[in-house]
Coordinates of N, CA and C in Angstrom, one line a residue:
X1 N -12.9 -8.7 -81.1 CA -12.0 -8.0 -80.2 C -12.6 -7.4 -79.0
X2 N -13.8 -6.6 -79.3 CA -14.5 -5.9 -78.3 C -15.0 -6.9 -77.3
X3 N -15.6 -8.0 -77.8 CA -16.1 -9.1 -76.9 C -15.0 -9.7 -76.0
X4 N -13.8 -9.9 -76.6 CA -12.7 -10.4 -75.8 C -12.3 -9.5 -74.7
X5 N -12.2 -8.2 -75.1 CA -11.8 -7.2 -74.1 C -12.8 -7.1 -72.9
X6 N -14.1 -7.2 -73.3 CA -15.2 -7.1 -72.3 C -15.1 -8.3 -71.4
X7 N -14.9 -9.5 -72.0 CA -14.8 -10.7 -71.2 C -13.6 -10.7 -70.3
X8 N -12.5 -10.2 -70.8 CA -11.3 -10.1 -69.9 C -11.6 -9.1 -68.7
X9 N -12.2 -8.0 -69.1 CA -12.5 -7.0 -68.0 C -13.4 -7.6 -66.9
X10 N -14.4 -8.3 -67.4 CA -15.4 -9.0 -66.5 C -14.7 -10.0 -65.6
X11 N -13.7 -10.8 -66.2 CA -13.0 -11.8 -65.4 C -12.1 -11.1 -64.3
X12 N -11.4 -10.0 -64.8 CA -10.6 -9.3 -63.8 C -11.4 -8.7 -62.7
X13 N -12.6 -8.1 -63.0 CA -13.4 -7.6 -62.0 C -13.9 -8.6 -61.0
X14 N -14.2 -9.8 -61.5 CA -14.6 -10.9 -60.6 C -13.5 -11.4 -59.8
X15 N -12.3 -11.4 -60.4 CA -11.1 -11.8 -59.6 C -10.8 -10.8 -58.5
X16 N -10.9 -9.5 -58.8 CA -10.6 -8.5 -57.8 C -11.6 -8.6 -56.7
X17 N -12.9 -8.9 -57.0 CA -13.9 -9.1 -56.0 C -13.6 -10.2 -55.1
X18 N -13.1 -11.3 -55.7 CA -12.7 -12.5 -54.9 C -11.5 -12.1 -54.0
X19 N -10.5 -11.4 -54.6 CA -9.3 -11.0 -53.8 C -9.7 -10.1 -52.7
X20 N -10.6 -9.2 -52.9 CA -11.0 -8.2 -51.9 C -11.7 -9.0 -50.7
X21 N -12.5 -10.0 -51.1 CA -13.2 -10.7 -50.0 C -12.2 -11.6 -49.2
X22 N -11.2 -12.1 -49.9 CA -10.2 -12.9 -49.2 C -9.4 -12.0 -48.3
X23 N -9.0 -10.8 -48.8 CA -8.3 -9.9 -48.0 C -9.1 -9.4 -46.8
X24 N -10.4 -9.2 -47.0 CA -11.2 -8.8 -45.8 C -11.3 -9.9 -44.8
X25 N -11.3 -11.2 -45.2 CA -11.4 -12.3 -44.3 C -10.0 -12.4 -43.5
X26 N -8.9 -12.2 -44.3 CA -7.6 -12.3 -43.7 C -7.4 -11.2 -42.6
X27 N -7.9 -10.0 -43.0 CA -7.8 -8.8 -42.0 C -8.6 -9.1 -40.8
X28 N -9.8 -9.6 -41.0 CA -10.7 -9.9 -39.9 C -10.1 -11.0 -38.9
X29 N -9.5 -12.0 -39.5 CA -8.8 -13.0 -38.7 C -7.6 -12.5 -38.0
X30 N -6.9 -11.5 -38.7 CA -5.7 -10.9 -38.0 C -6.1 -10.1 -36.8
X31 N -7.2 -9.4 -36.9 CA -7.8 -8.6 -35.8 C -8.2 -9.5 -34.7
X32 N -8.9 -10.6 -35.0 CA -9.3 -11.6 -34.0 C -8.1 -12.2 -33.3
X33 N -7.1 -12.5 -34.0 CA -5.9 -13.1 -33.4 C -5.2 -12.1 -32.5
X34 N -5.2 -10.8 -32.9 CA -4.5 -9.8 -32.1 C -5.3 -9.5 -30.8
X35 N -6.7 -9.5 -31.0 CA -7.5 -9.4 -29.8 C -7.3 -10.5 -28.8
X36 N -7.2 -11.7 -29.3 CA -7.0 -12.9 -28.5 C -5.7 -12.7 -27.8
X37 N -4.6 -12.3 -28.5 CA -3.3 -12.1 -27.9 C -3.3 -11.1 -26.8
X38 N -4.1 -10.0 -27.0 CA -4.1 -8.9 -26.0 C -5.0 -9.3 -24.8
X39 N -5.8 -10.4 -24.9 CA -6.5 -10.9 -23.8 C -5.6 -11.7 -22.9
X40 N -4.4 -12.2 -23.5 CA -3.5 -13.0 -22.8 C -2.3 -12.2 -22.2
X41 N -1.9 -11.2 -23.0 CA -0.6 -10.5 -22.7 C -0.9 -9.0 -22.7
X42 N -0.1 -8.3 -21.9 CA -0.1 -6.8 -22.0 C 0.3 -6.4 -23.4
X43 N -0.2 -5.2 -23.9 CA 0.1 -4.8 -25.3 C 1.5 -4.7 -25.6
X44 N 2.3 -4.1 -24.7 CA 3.8 -3.9 -25.0 C 4.5 -5.2 -25.1
X45 N 4.0 -6.2 -24.3 CA 4.6 -7.6 -24.4 C 4.2 -8.2 -25.7
X46 N 2.9 -8.1 -26.0 CA 2.4 -8.7 -27.3 C 3.1 -8.1 -28.5
X47 N 3.3 -6.8 -28.5 CA 4.0 -6.1 -29.6 C 5.4 -6.6 -29.7
X48 N 6.1 -6.8 -28.6 CA 7.5 -7.3 -28.6 C 7.5 -8.7 -29.2
X49 N 6.5 -9.5 -28.7 CA 6.5 -10.9 -29.2 C 6.2 -11.0 -30.7
X50 N 5.4 -10.1 -31.2 CA 5.1 -10.1 -32.7 C 6.3 -9.7 -33.5
X51 N 7.1 -8.7 -33.0 CA 8.2 -8.2 -33.7 C 9.5 -9.1 -33.6
X52 N 9.8 -9.6 -32.4 CA 11.0 -10.4 -32.1 C 10.8 -11.9 -32.0
X53 N 9.5 -12.3 -31.9 CA 9.3 -13.7 -31.7 C 9.5 -14.2 -30.3
X54 N 9.9 -13.3 -29.4 CA 10.0 -13.6 -28.0 C 9.9 -12.3 -27.2
X55 N 9.7 -12.5 -25.9 CA 9.5 -11.3 -25.0 C 10.5 -11.4 -23.9
X56 N 11.1 -10.3 -23.6 CA 12.2 -10.2 -22.5 C 11.5 -10.1 -21.2
X57 N 12.1 -10.8 -20.2 CA 11.7 -10.6 -18.8 C 12.1 -9.3 -18.3
X58 N 11.3 -8.7 -17.4 CA 11.6 -7.4 -16.9 C 11.5 -7.4 -15.4
X59 N 12.4 -6.5 -14.8 CA 12.3 -6.3 -13.3 C 11.8 -4.9 -13.1
X60 N 10.8 -4.9 -12.2 CA 10.2 -3.6 -11.8 C 10.5 -3.3 -10.4
X61 N 11.1 -2.2 -10.1 CA 11.6 -1.8 -8.8 C 10.5 -1.4 -7.8
X62 N 9.4 -1.0 -8.4 CA 8.2 -0.6 -7.5 C 6.9 -1.0 -8.2
X63 N 6.5 -2.2 -8.0 CA 5.2 -2.6 -8.5 C 4.3 -3.1 -7.3
X64 N 3.0 -3.0 -7.5 CA 2.0 -3.4 -6.5 C 1.2 -4.5 -6.9
X65 N 1.2 -5.6 -6.0 CA 0.4 -6.8 -6.4 C -0.8 -6.9 -5.5
X66 N -1.9 -7.3 -6.1 CA -3.2 -7.6 -5.4 C -3.6 -9.0 -5.5
X67 N -3.8 -9.7 -4.4 CA -4.4 -11.0 -4.4 C -5.8 -10.9 -3.8
X68 N -6.8 -11.6 -4.4 CA -8.1 -11.6 -3.8 C -8.6 -13.1 -3.9
X69 N -9.3 -13.6 -2.9 CA -10.0 -14.8 -3.0 C -11.2 -14.8 -2.1
X70 N -12.1 -15.8 -2.3 CA -13.4 -15.8 -1.6 C -13.4 -16.7 -0.4
X71 N -13.9 -16.3 0.7 CA -14.0 -17.0 1.9 C -14.9 -18.2 1.7
X72 N -14.5 -19.4 2.2 CA -15.3 -20.6 2.2 C -15.7 -21.1 0.8
X73 N -14.8 -20.8 -0.2 CA -15.2 -21.1 -1.6 C -15.4 -22.6 -1.8
X74 N -14.5 -23.4 -1.2 CA -14.6 -24.9 -1.4 C -16.0 -25.4 -0.9
X75 N -16.5 -24.9 0.2 CA -17.8 -25.3 0.8 C -18.9 -24.8 -0.1
X76 N -18.7 -23.6 -0.7 CA -19.8 -23.0 -1.6 C -19.8 -23.9 -2.8
X77 N -18.6 -24.3 -3.3 CA -18.5 -25.0 -4.6 C -19.3 -26.4 -4.5
X78 N -19.3 -27.0 -3.3 CA -19.9 -28.3 -3.1 C -21.4 -28.1 -3.2
X79 N -21.9 -26.9 -2.8 CA -23.4 -26.7 -2.8 C -24.0 -26.3 -4.1
X80 N -23.1 -25.8 -5.0 CA -23.6 -25.3 -6.3 C -23.4 -26.2 -7.4
X81 N -24.3 -26.2 -8.4 CA -24.1 -26.9 -9.7 C -22.9 -26.3 -10.4
X82 N -22.2 -27.1 -11.1 CA -21.0 -26.6 -11.8 C -21.3 -25.4 -12.7
X83 N -22.4 -25.4 -13.4 CA -22.8 -24.3 -14.3 C -23.0 -23.0 -13.5
X84 N -23.7 -23.2 -12.4 CA -23.9 -22.0 -11.5 C -22.7 -21.4 -10.9
X85 N -21.8 -22.3 -10.5 CA -20.5 -21.9 -9.9 C -19.7 -21.1 -10.9
X86 N -19.6 -21.6 -12.1 CA -18.8 -20.9 -13.1 C -19.4 -19.6 -13.5
X87 N -20.8 -19.6 -13.6 CA -21.5 -18.4 -13.9 C -21.3 -17.3 -12.9
X88 N -21.3 -17.6 -11.6 CA -21.2 -16.7 -10.5 C -19.7 -16.1 -10.5
X89 N -18.8 -17.1 -10.7 CA -17.3 -16.6 -10.7 C -17.1 -15.7 -11.9
X90 N -17.7 -16.1 -13.0 CA -17.5 -15.3 -14.2 C -18.1 -13.9 -14.0
X91 N -19.2 -13.8 -13.4 CA -19.9 -12.5 -13.1 C -19.0 -11.6 -12.2
X92 N -18.4 -12.2 -11.1 CA -17.6 -11.4 -10.2 C -16.3 -11.1 -10.9
X93 N -15.6 -12.0 -11.5 CA -14.3 -11.7 -12.1 C -14.5 -10.8 -13.3
X94 N -15.6 -10.8 -14.0 CA -15.9 -9.9 -15.1 C -15.9 -8.5 -14.5
X95 N -16.6 -8.3 -13.4 CA -16.6 -7.0 -12.7 C -15.2 -6.5 -12.3
X96 N -14.5 -7.5 -11.7 CA -13.1 -7.2 -11.3 C -12.3 -6.7 -12.5
X97 N -12.4 -7.4 -13.7 CA -11.7 -7.0 -14.9 C -12.0 -5.6 -15.2
X98 N -13.2 -5.2 -15.2 CA -13.6 -3.8 -15.5 C -13.0 -2.8 -14.5
X99 N -13.0 -3.2 -13.2 CA -12.4 -2.3 -12.2 C -10.9 -2.2 -12.5
X100 N -10.2 -3.3 -12.8 CA -8.8 -3.3 -13.0 C -8.4 -2.4 -14.2
X101 N -9.2 -2.6 -15.3 CA -8.9 -1.8 -16.5 C -9.2 -0.3 -16.2
X102 N -10.2 0.0 -15.5 CA -10.5 1.4 -15.2 C -9.4 2.1 -14.4
X103 N -8.7 1.3 -13.6 CA -7.6 1.9 -12.8 C -6.2 1.8 -13.4
X104 N -6.2 1.3 -14.7 CA -4.9 1.2 -15.4 C -4.0 0.1 -14.9
X105 N -4.6 -1.0 -14.3 CA -3.8 -2.1 -13.8 C -3.7 -3.2 -14.8
X106 N -2.9 -4.2 -14.5 CA -2.7 -5.4 -15.4 C -3.3 -6.6 -14.7
X107 N -4.3 -7.2 -15.3 CA -4.7 -8.5 -14.7 C -3.6 -9.6 -15.1
X108 N -3.2 -10.3 -14.0 CA -2.2 -11.4 -14.2 C -2.8 -12.7 -14.5
X109 N -3.7 -13.2 -13.6 CA -4.3 -14.5 -13.8 C -5.4 -14.7 -12.8
X110 N -6.2 -15.8 -13.0 CA -7.1 -16.3 -12.0 C -6.7 -17.7 -11.7
X111 N -6.7 -18.1 -10.4 CA -6.4 -19.5 -10.1 C -7.5 -20.0 -9.2
X112 N -8.4 -20.8 -9.7 CA -9.6 -21.2 -9.0 C -10.4 -20.0 -8.6
X113 N -10.6 -19.7 -7.3 CA -11.3 -18.5 -6.9 C -10.4 -17.3 -6.6
X114 N -9.1 -17.4 -6.9 CA -8.2 -16.4 -6.6 C -8.0 -15.5 -7.8
X115 N -7.9 -14.2 -7.6 CA -7.8 -13.2 -8.7 C -6.5 -12.4 -8.4
X116 N -5.6 -12.3 -9.4 CA -4.3 -11.6 -9.2 C -4.2 -10.5 -10.2
X117 N -3.8 -9.3 -9.8 CA -3.5 -8.2 -10.7 C -2.4 -7.4 -10.1
X118 N -1.9 -6.5 -10.9 CA -0.7 -5.7 -10.5 C -0.7 -4.3 -11.1
X119 N -0.1 -3.4 -10.4 CA 0.0 -2.0 -10.8 C 1.5 -1.6 -11.0
X120 N 1.8 -0.7 -11.9 CA 3.1 -0.3 -12.1 C 3.8 -1.1 -13.2
X121 N 3.1 -1.9 -13.9 CA 3.7 -2.7 -15.0 C 2.6 -3.0 -16.0
X122 N 2.9 -3.3 -17.3 CA 4.3 -3.3 -17.8 C 4.9 -1.9 -18.0
X123 N 4.1 -0.8 -17.8 CA 4.7 0.5 -17.8 C 4.7 1.1 -16.4
X124 N 5.7 1.7 -15.9 CA 5.8 2.2 -14.6 C 4.7 3.3 -14.3
X125 N 4.4 3.4 -13.0 CA 3.4 4.4 -12.6 C 3.7 4.8 -11.2
X126 N 3.9 6.1 -10.9 CA 4.2 6.5 -9.5 C 3.0 6.3 -8.6
X127 N 1.8 6.3 -9.2 CA 0.6 6.2 -8.3 C 0.1 4.7 -8.3
X128 N 1.0 3.8 -8.7 CA 0.4 2.4 -8.8 C -0.1 1.8 -7.5
X129 N 0.5 2.2 -6.3 CA 0.0 1.6 -5.0 C -1.3 2.2 -4.7
X130 N -1.5 3.5 -5.0 CA -2.8 4.1 -4.7 C -3.9 3.5 -5.7
X131 N -3.5 3.4 -6.9 CA -4.4 2.8 -7.9 C -4.9 1.4 -7.5
X132 N -4.0 0.6 -7.0 CA -4.3 -0.8 -6.6 C -5.3 -0.8 -5.4
X133 N -5.0 0.1 -4.4 CA -5.8 0.2 -3.2 C -7.2 0.7 -3.6
X134 N -7.3 1.6 -4.5 CA -8.6 2.1 -4.9 C -9.4 1.0 -5.7
X135 N -8.7 0.2 -6.5 CA -9.3 -0.9 -7.2 C -9.8 -1.9 -6.1
X136 N -9.0 -2.2 -5.1 CA -9.4 -3.2 -4.1 C -10.7 -2.7 -3.4
X137 N -10.7 -1.4 -3.0 CA -11.9 -0.9 -2.4 C -13.2 -1.0 -3.3
X138 N -13.0 -0.7 -4.6 CA -14.1 -0.9 -5.5 C -14.5 -2.4 -5.6
X139 N -13.6 -3.3 -5.6 CA -14.0 -4.7 -5.6 C -14.8 -5.1 -4.4
X140 N -14.4 -4.6 -3.2 CA -15.2 -4.9 -2.0 C -16.6 -4.2 -2.0
X141 N -16.6 -3.0 -2.6 CA -17.9 -2.3 -2.7 C -18.8 -3.0 -3.7
X142 N -18.2 -3.5 -4.8 CA -19.0 -4.3 -5.7 C -19.6 -5.5 -5.0
X143 N -18.8 -6.3 -4.3 CA -19.3 -7.5 -3.6 C -20.4 -7.1 -2.5
X144 N -20.2 -6.0 -1.8 CA -21.2 -5.6 -0.8 C -22.5 -5.3 -1.5
X145 N -22.5 -4.6 -2.6 CA -23.7 -4.3 -3.4 C -24.3 -5.5 -3.9
X146 N -23.5 -6.5 -4.3 CA -24.0 -7.7 -4.9 C -24.8 -8.5 -3.8
X147 N -24.2 -8.5 -2.6 CA -24.9 -9.2 -1.5 C -26.1 -8.6 -1.1
X148 N -26.1 -7.2 -1.0 CA -27.3 -6.5 -0.6 C -28.5 -6.7 -1.6
X149 N -28.1 -6.9 -2.9 CA -29.2 -7.0 -3.9 C -29.6 -8.5 -4.0
X150 N -29.2 -9.4 -3.2 CA -29.5 -10.8 -3.2 C -31.0 -11.0 -2.7
X151 N -31.9 -10.7 -3.5 CA -33.3 -10.8 -3.0 C -34.0 -12.1 -3.5
X152 N -33.6 -12.6 -4.6 CA -34.2 -13.8 -5.2 C -33.3 -15.0 -5.2
X153 N -32.2 -14.9 -4.5 CA -31.3 -16.1 -4.4 C -30.5 -16.4 -5.6
X154 N -30.5 -15.5 -6.6 CA -29.8 -15.8 -7.9 C -28.3 -15.6 -7.8
X155 N -27.8 -14.8 -6.8 CA -26.4 -14.5 -6.8 C -25.8 -15.1 -5.5
X156 N -24.7 -15.8 -5.7 CA -24.0 -16.3 -4.5 C -23.3 -15.2 -3.7
X157 N -23.5 -15.1 -2.4 CA -23.0 -14.0 -1.6 C -21.5 -14.2 -1.2
X158 N -20.6 -13.9 -2.2 CA -19.2 -14.1 -1.9 C -18.7 -13.0 -1.0
X159 N -17.8 -13.4 -0.1 CA -17.0 -12.4 0.7 C -15.5 -12.6 0.4
X160 N -14.9 -11.5 0.0 CA -13.5 -11.6 -0.5 C -12.5 -11.1 0.6
X161 N -11.4 -11.8 0.6 CA -10.2 -11.4 1.4 C -9.2 -10.8 0.3
X162 N -8.6 -9.6 0.6 CA -7.7 -9.0 -0.3 C -6.4 -8.7 0.4
X163 N -5.3 -9.0 -0.3 CA -4.0 -8.6 0.2 C -3.2 -7.8 -0.8
X164 N -2.5 -6.8 -0.4 CA -1.7 -5.9 -1.3 C -0.3 -5.7 -0.8
X165 N 0.6 -5.7 -1.7 CA 2.0 -5.4 -1.3 C 2.8 -4.7 -2.4
X166 N 3.6 -3.7 -2.1 CA 4.4 -3.0 -3.0 C 5.9 -3.2 -2.8
X167 N 6.6 -3.7 -3.8 CA 8.1 -3.9 -3.7 C 8.5 -4.3 -5.1
X168 N 9.8 -4.6 -5.3 CA 10.2 -5.1 -6.7 C 9.7 -6.5 -7.0
X169 N 9.6 -6.8 -8.3 CA 9.2 -8.1 -8.8 C 9.7 -8.3 -10.2
X170 N 9.7 -9.5 -10.7 CA 10.1 -9.9 -12.0 C 8.8 -10.3 -12.8
X171 N 8.7 -9.9 -14.0 CA 7.6 -10.3 -14.9 C 8.1 -10.8 -16.2
X172 N 7.4 -11.8 -16.8 CA 7.8 -12.3 -18.1 C 6.8 -13.4 -18.6
X173 N 7.1 -13.8 -19.8 CA 6.3 -14.8 -20.5 C 6.9 -16.2 -20.4
X174 N 6.2 -17.2 -19.9 CA 6.7 -18.6 -19.8 C 5.8 -19.5 -20.6
X175 N 6.5 -20.6 -21.1 CA 5.8 -21.7 -21.8 C 5.8 -21.5 -23.3
X176 N 5.8 -22.6 -24.0 CA 5.7 -22.6 -25.4 C 4.3 -22.9 -25.9
X177 N 3.6 -23.7 -25.2 CA 2.2 -24.0 -25.4 C 1.4 -23.4 -24.3
X178 N 0.3 -22.8 -24.6 CA -0.6 -22.1 -23.6 C 0.3 -21.2 -22.7
X179 N 1.2 -20.4 -23.4 CA 2.1 -19.5 -22.7 C 1.3 -18.5 -21.8
X180 N 2.0 -18.0 -20.8 CA 1.3 -17.1 -19.9 C 2.3 -16.0 -19.4
X181 N 1.7 -14.8 -19.2 CA 2.4 -13.7 -18.6 C 2.3 -13.8 -17.1
X182 N 3.4 -13.9 -16.4 CA 3.3 -14.1 -14.9 C 4.3 -13.2 -14.2
X183 N 4.2 -13.2 -12.8 CA 5.1 -12.4 -12.0 C 5.6 -13.3 -10.9
X184 N 6.9 -12.9 -10.4 CA 7.6 -13.7 -9.4 C 8.3 -12.8 -8.4
X185 N 8.5 -13.3 -7.2 CA 9.3 -12.6 -6.3 C 8.7 -12.5 -4.9
X186 N 9.4 -12.0 -3.9 CA 8.9 -11.9 -2.5 C 7.6 -11.0 -2.5
X187 N 7.6 -10.0 -3.3 CA 6.4 -9.1 -3.4 C 5.1 -9.9 -3.6
X188 N 5.2 -10.9 -4.6 CA 4.1 -11.7 -4.9 C 3.7 -12.6 -3.7
X189 N 4.7 -13.2 -3.1 CA 4.5 -14.2 -2.0 C 3.9 -13.4 -0.8
X190 N 4.4 -12.2 -0.5 CA 3.9 -11.5 0.6 C 2.5 -11.0 0.4
X191 N 2.1 -10.6 -0.8 CA 0.8 -10.2 -1.1 C -0.2 -11.4 -0.9
X192 N 0.2 -12.6 -1.3 CA -0.6 -13.8 -1.2 C -0.8 -14.1 0.3
X193 N 0.3 -13.9 1.1 CA 0.2 -14.2 2.6 C -0.7 -13.1 3.2
X194 N -0.6 -11.9 2.8 CA -1.5 -10.8 3.4 C -3.0 -11.1 3.1
X195 N -3.2 -11.7 1.9 CA -4.6 -12.0 1.5 C -5.1 -13.2 2.4
X196 N -4.3 -14.2 2.6 CA -4.7 -15.4 3.3 C -5.0 -15.0 4.8
X197 N -4.3 -13.9 5.3 CA -4.5 -13.5 6.7 C -5.4 -12.3 6.8
X198 N -6.1 -12.0 5.7 CA -7.0 -10.9 5.8 C -8.4 -11.4 6.3
X199 N -9.2 -10.5 6.9 CA -10.5 -10.8 7.2 C -11.4 -10.7 6.0
X200 N -12.5 -11.5 5.9 CA -13.4 -11.4 4.8 C -14.0 -10.0 4.7
X201 N -14.1 -9.4 3.6 CA -14.6 -8.1 3.4 C -13.6 -7.0 3.7
X202 N -12.4 -7.3 4.0 CA -11.4 -6.3 4.4 C -10.2 -6.4 3.4
X203 N -9.3 -5.5 3.6 CA -8.1 -5.4 2.7 C -6.8 -5.2 3.6
X204 N -5.9 -6.1 3.5 CA -4.6 -6.0 4.2 C -3.6 -5.3 3.2

């Protein structure tokens, strides 16, 4: 009887160890999935999507949109190897991501060499226009410093045009596969036009 009880105890202990390891793996995968979701969507939108299975579109009466892109990028792209081009873009956009996060803004997307972010969403902020302008100035300062430190030819000397506009816009999640959080409205279009008409190194 004693041997049977000991054997049962040992089996239960082994089973618990297996279950604990499986639970640890499940929890780790859950955290990884959540981290990936937060890389795609704002937290409030991701939370709504997890709870309801869908996310509602929102209208923001006062949001600020920033568009940035690099002067002569197509010509630069022809001169660089693909790996170097992606490496340099990743370096710049990684710095932009840090600046955007530091100022409490929301990165919307990158399209080629264009970088789009917004302030005042998904949660409102009275200072969102100031926050976006300060972020834009930091982006230009980062690129200035990067060009000045180009001593060994390792960094592509990008010059950015930046356009900013504040007015209402609509934001929401679109798509069923590779879904994306995006923004629409005249505010977005005007910010893009301001960017395309900006001088390199300056902010409209």
